[in-house]
């Protein structure tokens, strides 16, 4: 805070020693630059923010299962109601979620969205808000950061929190998530031989430029071959893009 005040004071002193017309120019320039930066931030985070708000309200009103569009299911989802999954030690994610209609947690989240909304943060009304309320409801069970082991399931009242490997077996670190495209290393068969994951999250913002090569034994190709065999065969037979 002291550093910010010092920079601001220096800027205004600088303006005092400029001719009037230049001082006005710099003030106007700074004003529009601030607006431009704010708009860029909002445009970049808008899809995630809208998705978080819609997800919470849809689940609150109707209940059921919600999956982000970049989620691939690998096996049937848990049959129990009211569950989420950990993304990492600090955050419980909402990309894969199941809740009953009018659940208490979702009502808390929806009510808090107007005050919690921060256009500069991608997750202020999504995972961050949900994690915060779960910690408030069950401070001994839901810790931030997580103090349980990587294989441990957590609970808060009637909500089950699955471990990281259940829904997010590949982390959102770009180097890790891009492993799903790696070829000629046998990663696809190895991954499916060792994982018990319900889903695979593509993290579209990190993988949208990725290209999948057919007959390459990658993780993503193996997921397509196992989950959508007829579509996969058609793609291979007609030399289409996957």
One Martini backbone bead per residue (centre of mass of N, CA, C, O) as a GRO file, in nm:
protein
  242
    1UNK     BB    1   0.057   0.062  -0.021
    2UNK     BB    2   0.299   0.259  -0.001
    3UNK     BB    3   0.397   0.219  -0.292
    4UNK     BB    4   0.138   0.317  -0.432
    5UNK     BB    5   0.136   0.604  -0.310
    6UNK     BB    6   0.412   0.688  -0.421
    7UNK     BB    7   0.345   0.660  -0.721
    8UNK     BB    8   0.104   0.855  -0.722
    9UNK     BB    9   0.255   1.106  -0.620
   10UNK     BB   10   0.465   1.116  -0.846
   11UNK     BB   11   0.263   1.154  -1.076
   12UNK     BB   12   0.141   1.426  -0.977
   13UNK     BB   13   0.409   1.583  -0.971
   14UNK     BB   14   0.465   1.548  -1.268
   15UNK     BB   15   0.212   1.711  -1.363
   16UNK     BB   16   0.291   1.991  -1.232
   17UNK     BB   17   0.557   2.020  -1.440
   18UNK     BB   18   0.359   2.042  -1.659
   19UNK     BB   19   0.196   2.148  -1.891
   20UNK     BB   20  -0.133   2.175  -1.904
   21UNK     BB   21  -0.190   2.017  -2.172
   22UNK     BB   22  -0.025   1.764  -2.081
   23UNK     BB   23  -0.172   1.695  -1.822
   24UNK     BB   24  -0.446   1.642  -1.954
   25UNK     BB   25  -0.352   1.421  -2.141
   26UNK     BB   26  -0.255   1.216  -1.922
   27UNK     BB   27  -0.526   1.189  -1.778
   28UNK     BB   28  -0.688   1.084  -2.017
   29UNK     BB   29  -0.507   0.847  -2.087
   30UNK     BB   30  -0.533   0.701  -1.811
   31UNK     BB   31  -0.837   0.661  -1.815
   32UNK     BB   32  -0.856   0.489  -2.083
   33UNK     BB   33  -0.654   0.272  -1.998
   34UNK     BB   34  -0.818   0.165  -1.759
   35UNK     BB   35  -1.065   0.080  -1.924
   36UNK     BB   36  -0.919  -0.114  -2.116
   37UNK     BB   37  -0.811  -0.311  -1.901
   38UNK     BB   38  -1.086  -0.383  -1.777
   39UNK     BB   39  -1.212  -0.504  -2.034
   40UNK     BB   40  -1.003  -0.726  -2.079
   41UNK     BB   41  -1.060  -0.873  -1.816
   42UNK     BB   42  -1.364  -0.928  -1.860
   43UNK     BB   43  -1.344  -1.084  -2.128
   44UNK     BB   44  -1.160  -1.316  -2.015
   45UNK     BB   45  -1.371  -1.394  -1.759
   46UNK     BB   46  -1.674  -1.418  -1.848
   47UNK     BB   47  -1.729  -1.721  -1.908
   48UNK     BB   48  -1.664  -1.825  -1.619
   49UNK     BB   49  -1.865  -1.648  -1.464
   50UNK     BB   50  -2.125  -1.738  -1.604
   51UNK     BB   51  -2.094  -2.039  -1.547
   52UNK     BB   52  -2.099  -2.021  -1.237
   53UNK     BB   53  -2.379  -1.891  -1.206
   54UNK     BB   54  -2.550  -2.095  -1.367
   55UNK     BB   55  -2.479  -2.350  -1.215
   56UNK     BB   56  -2.588  -2.270  -0.933
   57UNK     BB   57  -2.883  -2.207  -1.024
   58UNK     BB   58  -2.959  -2.474  -1.160
   59UNK     BB   59  -2.905  -2.658  -0.913
   60UNK     BB   60  -3.096  -2.513  -0.720
   61UNK     BB   61  -3.363  -2.544  -0.889
   62UNK     BB   62  -3.319  -2.868  -1.005
   63UNK     BB   63  -3.091  -3.033  -0.993
   64UNK     BB   64  -2.823  -3.265  -1.027
   65UNK     BB   65  -2.607  -3.274  -1.305
   66UNK     BB   66  -2.284  -3.113  -1.368
   67UNK     BB   67  -2.107  -3.041  -1.681
   68UNK     BB   68  -1.867  -2.947  -1.842
   69UNK     BB   69  -1.786  -2.934  -2.183
   70UNK     BB   70  -1.471  -3.038  -2.098
   71UNK     BB   71  -1.600  -3.318  -2.018
   72UNK     BB   72  -1.506  -3.662  -1.969
   73UNK     BB   73  -1.645  -3.967  -1.949
   74UNK     BB   74  -1.528  -4.294  -1.816
   75UNK     BB   75  -1.767  -4.348  -1.609
   76UNK     BB   76  -1.990  -4.389  -1.395
   77UNK     BB   77  -2.132  -4.200  -1.180
   78UNK     BB   78  -2.215  -4.135  -0.886
   79UNK     BB   79  -2.518  -4.228  -0.714
   80UNK     BB   80  -2.500  -4.023  -0.527
   81UNK     BB   81  -2.567  -3.733  -0.355
   82UNK     BB   82  -2.388  -3.470  -0.316
   83UNK     BB   83  -2.112  -3.368  -0.507
   84UNK     BB   84  -1.755  -3.331  -0.530
   85UNK     BB   85  -1.419  -3.207  -0.625
   86UNK     BB   86  -1.093  -3.197  -0.604
   87UNK     BB   87  -0.824  -3.011  -0.741
   88UNK     BB   88  -0.672  -2.929  -0.472
   89UNK     BB   89  -0.558  -2.817  -0.166
   90UNK     BB   90  -0.734  -2.524  -0.213
   91UNK     BB   91  -0.962  -2.663  -0.410
   92UNK     BB   92  -1.303  -2.687  -0.500
   93UNK     BB   93  -1.471  -2.804  -0.762
   94UNK     BB   94  -1.750  -2.743  -1.032
   95UNK     BB   95  -1.735  -2.908  -1.309
   96UNK     BB   96  -1.829  -3.145  -1.110
   97UNK     BB   97  -2.178  -3.200  -1.014
   98UNK     BB   98  -2.402  -3.283  -0.726
   99UNK     BB   99  -2.753  -3.192  -0.658
  100UNK     BB  100  -3.008  -3.104  -0.482
  101UNK     BB  101  -3.276  -2.936  -0.452
  102UNK     BB  102  -3.225  -2.663  -0.261
  103UNK     BB  103  -2.953  -2.645  -0.151
  104UNK     BB  104  -2.788  -2.488   0.093
  105UNK     BB  105  -2.519  -2.420  -0.047
  106UNK     BB  106  -2.641  -2.290  -0.306
  107UNK     BB  107  -2.790  -2.064  -0.162
  108UNK     BB  108  -2.538  -1.929  -0.048
  109UNK     BB  109  -2.400  -1.874  -0.318
  110UNK     BB  110  -2.620  -1.709  -0.462
  111UNK     BB  111  -2.643  -1.484  -0.240
  112UNK     BB  112  -2.318  -1.404  -0.269
  113UNK     BB  113  -2.248  -1.310  -0.559
  114UNK     BB  114  -2.273  -0.993  -0.561
  115UNK     BB  115  -2.033  -0.957  -0.345
  116UNK     BB  116  -1.808  -1.167  -0.466
  117UNK     BB  117  -1.773  -1.027  -0.720
  118UNK     BB  118  -1.475  -1.038  -0.946
  119UNK     BB  119  -1.356  -0.934  -1.254
  120UNK     BB  120  -1.040  -1.023  -1.193
  121UNK     BB  121  -1.168  -1.309  -1.129
  122UNK     BB  122  -1.247  -1.633  -1.236
  123UNK     BB  123  -1.342  -1.772  -0.922
  124UNK     BB  124  -1.519  -1.594  -0.717
  125UNK     BB  125  -1.819  -1.760  -0.786
  126UNK     BB  126  -1.700  -2.046  -0.756
  127UNK     BB  127  -1.472  -2.235  -0.617
  128UNK     BB  128  -1.400  -2.026  -0.398
  129UNK     BB  129  -1.685  -1.999  -0.274
  130UNK     BB  130  -1.741  -2.296  -0.213
  131UNK     BB  131  -1.492  -2.350  -0.037
  132UNK     BB  132  -1.555  -2.136   0.178
  133UNK     BB  133  -1.833  -2.255   0.273
  134UNK     BB  134  -1.733  -2.537   0.351
  135UNK     BB  135  -1.538  -2.433   0.568
  136UNK     BB  136  -1.756  -2.294   0.741
  137UNK     BB  137  -1.934  -2.550   0.791
  138UNK     BB  138  -1.645  -2.749   0.796
  139UNK     BB  139  -1.352  -2.683   0.943
  140UNK     BB  140  -1.252  -2.982   1.016
  141UNK     BB  141  -1.301  -3.123   0.726
  142UNK     BB  142  -1.256  -2.844   0.557
  143UNK     BB  143  -0.949  -2.760   0.449
  144UNK     BB  144  -0.725  -2.457   0.414
  145UNK     BB  145  -0.549  -2.653   0.335
  146UNK     BB  146  -0.533  -2.971   0.268
  147UNK     BB  147  -0.476  -3.245   0.523
  148UNK     BB  148  -0.519  -3.476   0.355
  149UNK     BB  149  -0.499  -3.728   0.162
  150UNK     BB  150  -0.512  -3.802  -0.182
  151UNK     BB  151  -0.735  -4.053  -0.115
  152UNK     BB  152  -0.930  -3.876   0.042
  153UNK     BB  153  -1.249  -3.841   0.166
  154UNK     BB  154  -1.485  -3.591   0.214
  155UNK     BB  155  -1.708  -3.414   0.454
  156UNK     BB  156  -2.034  -3.219   0.458
  157UNK     BB  157  -2.266  -3.346   0.585
  158UNK     BB  158  -2.421  -3.436   0.269
  159UNK     BB  159  -2.129  -3.391   0.152
  160UNK     BB  160  -1.911  -3.506  -0.102
  161UNK     BB  161  -1.546  -3.520  -0.130
  162UNK     BB  162  -1.351  -3.590  -0.373
  163UNK     BB  163  -1.073  -3.669  -0.489
  164UNK     BB  164  -0.864  -3.566  -0.734
  165UNK     BB  165  -0.870  -3.843  -0.907
  166UNK     BB  166  -1.177  -3.865  -0.984
  167UNK     BB  167  -1.197  -3.582  -1.188
  168UNK     BB  168  -0.863  -3.478  -1.181
  169UNK     BB  169  -0.599  -3.656  -1.292
  170UNK     BB  170  -0.522  -3.389  -1.434
  171UNK     BB  171  -0.377  -3.113  -1.411
  172UNK     BB  172  -0.386  -2.749  -1.477
  173UNK     BB  173  -0.114  -2.779  -1.572
  174UNK     BB  174  -0.001  -2.753  -1.880
  175UNK     BB  175   0.216  -2.982  -1.887
  176UNK     BB  176   0.011  -3.201  -1.789
  177UNK     BB  177  -0.240  -3.175  -1.978
  178UNK     BB  178  -0.068  -3.223  -2.252
  179UNK     BB  179  -0.028  -3.535  -2.217
  180UNK     BB  180  -0.292  -3.626  -2.377
  181UNK     BB  181  -0.125  -3.574  -2.668
  182UNK     BB  182   0.086  -3.771  -2.643
  183UNK     BB  183   0.308  -3.970  -2.841
  184UNK     BB  184   0.464  -4.283  -2.851
  185UNK     BB  185   0.432  -4.376  -2.511
  186UNK     BB  186   0.173  -4.530  -2.394
  187UNK     BB  187  -0.027  -4.347  -2.214
  188UNK     BB  188  -0.313  -4.449  -2.255
  189UNK     BB  189  -0.300  -4.743  -2.142
  190UNK     BB  190  -0.168  -4.663  -1.872
  191UNK     BB  191  -0.387  -4.479  -1.763
  192UNK     BB  192  -0.630  -4.695  -1.774
  193UNK     BB  193  -0.478  -4.909  -1.590
  194UNK     BB  194  -0.461  -4.692  -1.323
  195UNK     BB  195  -0.739  -4.563  -1.330
  196UNK     BB  196  -1.053  -4.438  -1.137
  197UNK     BB  197  -1.178  -4.231  -1.301
  198UNK     BB  198  -1.467  -4.054  -1.408
  199UNK     BB  199  -1.293  -3.814  -1.533
  200UNK     BB  200  -1.195  -3.569  -1.793
  201UNK     BB  201  -1.021  -3.266  -1.804
  202UNK     BB  202  -0.943  -3.033  -2.064
  203UNK     BB  203  -0.906  -2.741  -2.037
  204UNK     BB  204  -0.964  -2.544  -2.287
  205UNK     BB  205  -0.765  -2.300  -2.238
  206UNK     BB  206  -0.511  -2.516  -2.273
  207UNK     BB  207  -0.624  -2.717  -2.537
  208UNK     BB  208  -0.738  -2.565  -2.801
  209UNK     BB  209  -0.450  -2.612  -2.971
  210UNK     BB  210  -0.472  -2.901  -2.983
  211UNK     BB  211  -0.363  -3.213  -3.146
  212UNK     BB  212  -0.498  -3.513  -3.278
  213UNK     BB  213  -0.355  -3.828  -3.327
  214UNK     BB  214  -0.396  -4.099  -3.500
  215UNK     BB  215  -0.251  -4.375  -3.389
  216UNK     BB  216  -0.087  -4.271  -3.087
  217UNK     BB  217  -0.156  -4.356  -2.779
  218UNK     BB  218  -0.319  -4.150  -2.642
  219UNK     BB  219  -0.529  -4.048  -2.401
  220UNK     BB  220  -0.752  -3.921  -2.581
  221UNK     BB  221  -0.780  -4.152  -2.783
  222UNK     BB  222  -0.852  -4.372  -2.576
  223UNK     BB  223  -1.112  -4.235  -2.481
  224UNK     BB  224  -1.254  -4.249  -2.756
  225UNK     BB  225  -1.230  -4.558  -2.808
  226UNK     BB  226  -1.390  -4.644  -2.542
  227UNK     BB  227  -1.650  -4.440  -2.542
  228UNK     BB  228  -1.657  -4.406  -2.890
  229UNK     BB  229  -1.624  -4.652  -3.105
  230UNK     BB  230  -1.797  -4.579  -3.358
  231UNK     BB  231  -1.689  -4.296  -3.405
  232UNK     BB  232  -1.393  -4.371  -3.417
  233UNK     BB  233  -1.410  -4.562  -3.662
  234UNK     BB  234  -1.515  -4.347  -3.859
  235UNK     BB  235  -1.275  -4.156  -3.840
  236UNK     BB  236  -1.059  -4.357  -3.935
  237UNK     BB  237  -1.191  -4.454  -4.205
  238UNK     BB  238  -1.221  -4.125  -4.305
  239UNK     BB  239  -0.997  -3.935  -4.211
  240UNK     BB  240  -1.065  -3.766  -3.960
  241UNK     BB  241  -1.113  -3.537  -3.719
  242UNK     BB  242  -1.078  -3.532  -3.346
   0.00000   0.00000   0.00000
